[in-house]
Amino acid sequence: MTITITAFERSPDGGKGLARDTRVRWALEEVGEPYQVRLLSFHSMKQPAHLTLHPFGQIPTYEEGDLALFESGAIVFHIAERRAGLLPDDANARARAITWMFAALSTVEPPILELGTARLLEADRPWAAERLPLVKGRLCDRLGQLSVRLGDAEWLDGAFSAGDLMMVSVLLRLKPSGILHEYRNLAAYVARGEARPAYQRAFDAQLATNTGKPSTG
Ligand SMILES: N[C@@H](CCC(=O)N[C@@H](CS)C(=O)NCC(=O)O)C(=O)O
C-alpha cells in the first residue's frame, strides 16, 4: 500500500532538515519503505482538506490505505512497530527504546524549542535579555543529564533504535546554536546518526525539495 507523507513546499529552514518530515522520512528509509510526499504551502496547511488529516494544520502527516496519522512521534512509532529494523525484538529492550522516543519528544525537545522561541520570537521583548539565560540554563541541565546517561555508548540503549532516531532528530535542532559542541559525546552521537545512510537519503530528499536540485543520495 502506498505511503504518503506531507512536508513543506518550502521549509522555513531552506532544507537544513529541521522540519519534522525529515524524521519520518528517516524512519521510512531505515525500514526500507518507499513513500510519496505531498508538498503543502503554509496556506494549504490551514485549509479544511488538510485539517481533516491534521487538526492543528501542520506537517507531517502519514497516510497508508485508510489509516491517517499526525504527530511525528506517533508516525515514527507506527513505522517502527509495523516493520523490522527500528525496535528490538526483546520485549524489555523494545519498551526501553519506546521510552527513549517519549523522552526525546516530551523531555528533551521542549527546552530546545523554548530556546528557539526565546531567540527568534522574543528577542525584541524588554525582558528577553533576562529570560534567555534561564531558558539556556534549563536546556543545559537536560543536555548535561542526557550526556551523562549516554557516556561513551554509541546509542542510548544497545543497538540503534527508533529512540535514537527521535533523540538525534530532536538534538539536530540545536545544530545552528552551537550548544551541542559543549557536549562532545552528544555532538558525536548526533554525527553518528547523521552518518547513517538512511538519514542521508532522507536529508537529501528534503533538500532536493527545498532547493529544486535533484537528490544526491
Ligand atoms: N508535535 C508535532 C509538531 C508539528 C510541527 O510543529 N510541525 C511544523 C513543521 S516542523 C509545522 O507544521 N509548522 C507550521 C505551523 O505550525 O503552522 C510533531 O511532532 O509532528
CSV table of C-alpha atoms and ligand atoms in Angstrom, one decimal, residues 8 18-21 23 42 45-46 54 56-60 70-73 105 109 173, ligand 1:
chain,number,residue,atom,x,y,z
A,8,PHE,CA,6.6,21.9,3.5
A,18,LEU,CA,14.9,20.5,10.7
A,19,ALA,CA,11.3,20.2,9.6
A,20,ARG,CA,9.7,17.2,11.2
A,21,ASP,CA,9.0,15.4,7.9
A,23,ARG,CA,12.4,12.2,11.0
A,42,PHE,CA,1.5,27.4,4.6
A,45,MET,CA,-1.9,23.5,5.6
A,46,LYS,CA,-4.6,25.6,7.2
A,54,HIS,CA,-4.1,17.2,10.9
A,56,PHE,CA,-3.5,21.6,14.1
A,57,GLY,CA,-2.8,22.4,10.4
A,58,GLN,CA,0.8,21.2,10.5
A,59,ILE,CA,3.2,18.7,8.8
A,60,PRO,CA,4.0,15.9,8.8
A,70,PHE,CA,-0.4,13.0,12.5
A,71,GLU,CA,2.4,13.8,15.1
A,72,SER,CA,5.9,12.8,14.1
A,73,GLY,CA,6.3,10.7,17.2
A,105,LEU,CA,9.8,14.3,22.4
A,109,GLU,CA,12.6,18.6,22.7
A,173,ARG,CA,17.6,21.3,16.0
B,1,LIG,N1,4.4,17.9,17.6
B,1,LIG,C1,4.2,17.9,16.2
B,1,LIG,C2,4.8,19.3,15.7
B,1,LIG,C3,4.5,19.5,14.3
B,1,LIG,C4,5.0,20.9,13.8
B,1,LIG,O1,5.3,21.8,14.6
B,1,LIG,N2,5.2,21.0,12.5
B,1,LIG,C5,5.7,22.2,12.0
B,1,LIG,C6,6.8,21.9,11.0
B,1,LIG,S1,8.2,21.0,11.7
B,1,LIG,C7,4.7,22.9,11.2
B,1,LIG,O2,3.9,22.4,10.5
B,1,LIG,N3,4.7,24.3,11.4
B,1,LIG,C8,3.8,25.1,10.7
B,1,LIG,C9,2.6,25.6,11.5
B,1,LIG,O3,2.6,25.2,12.7
B,1,LIG,O4,1.9,26.4,11.0
B,1,LIG,C10,5.0,16.8,15.5
B,1,LIG,O5,6.0,16.3,16.2
B,1,LIG,O6,4.6,16.4,14.4
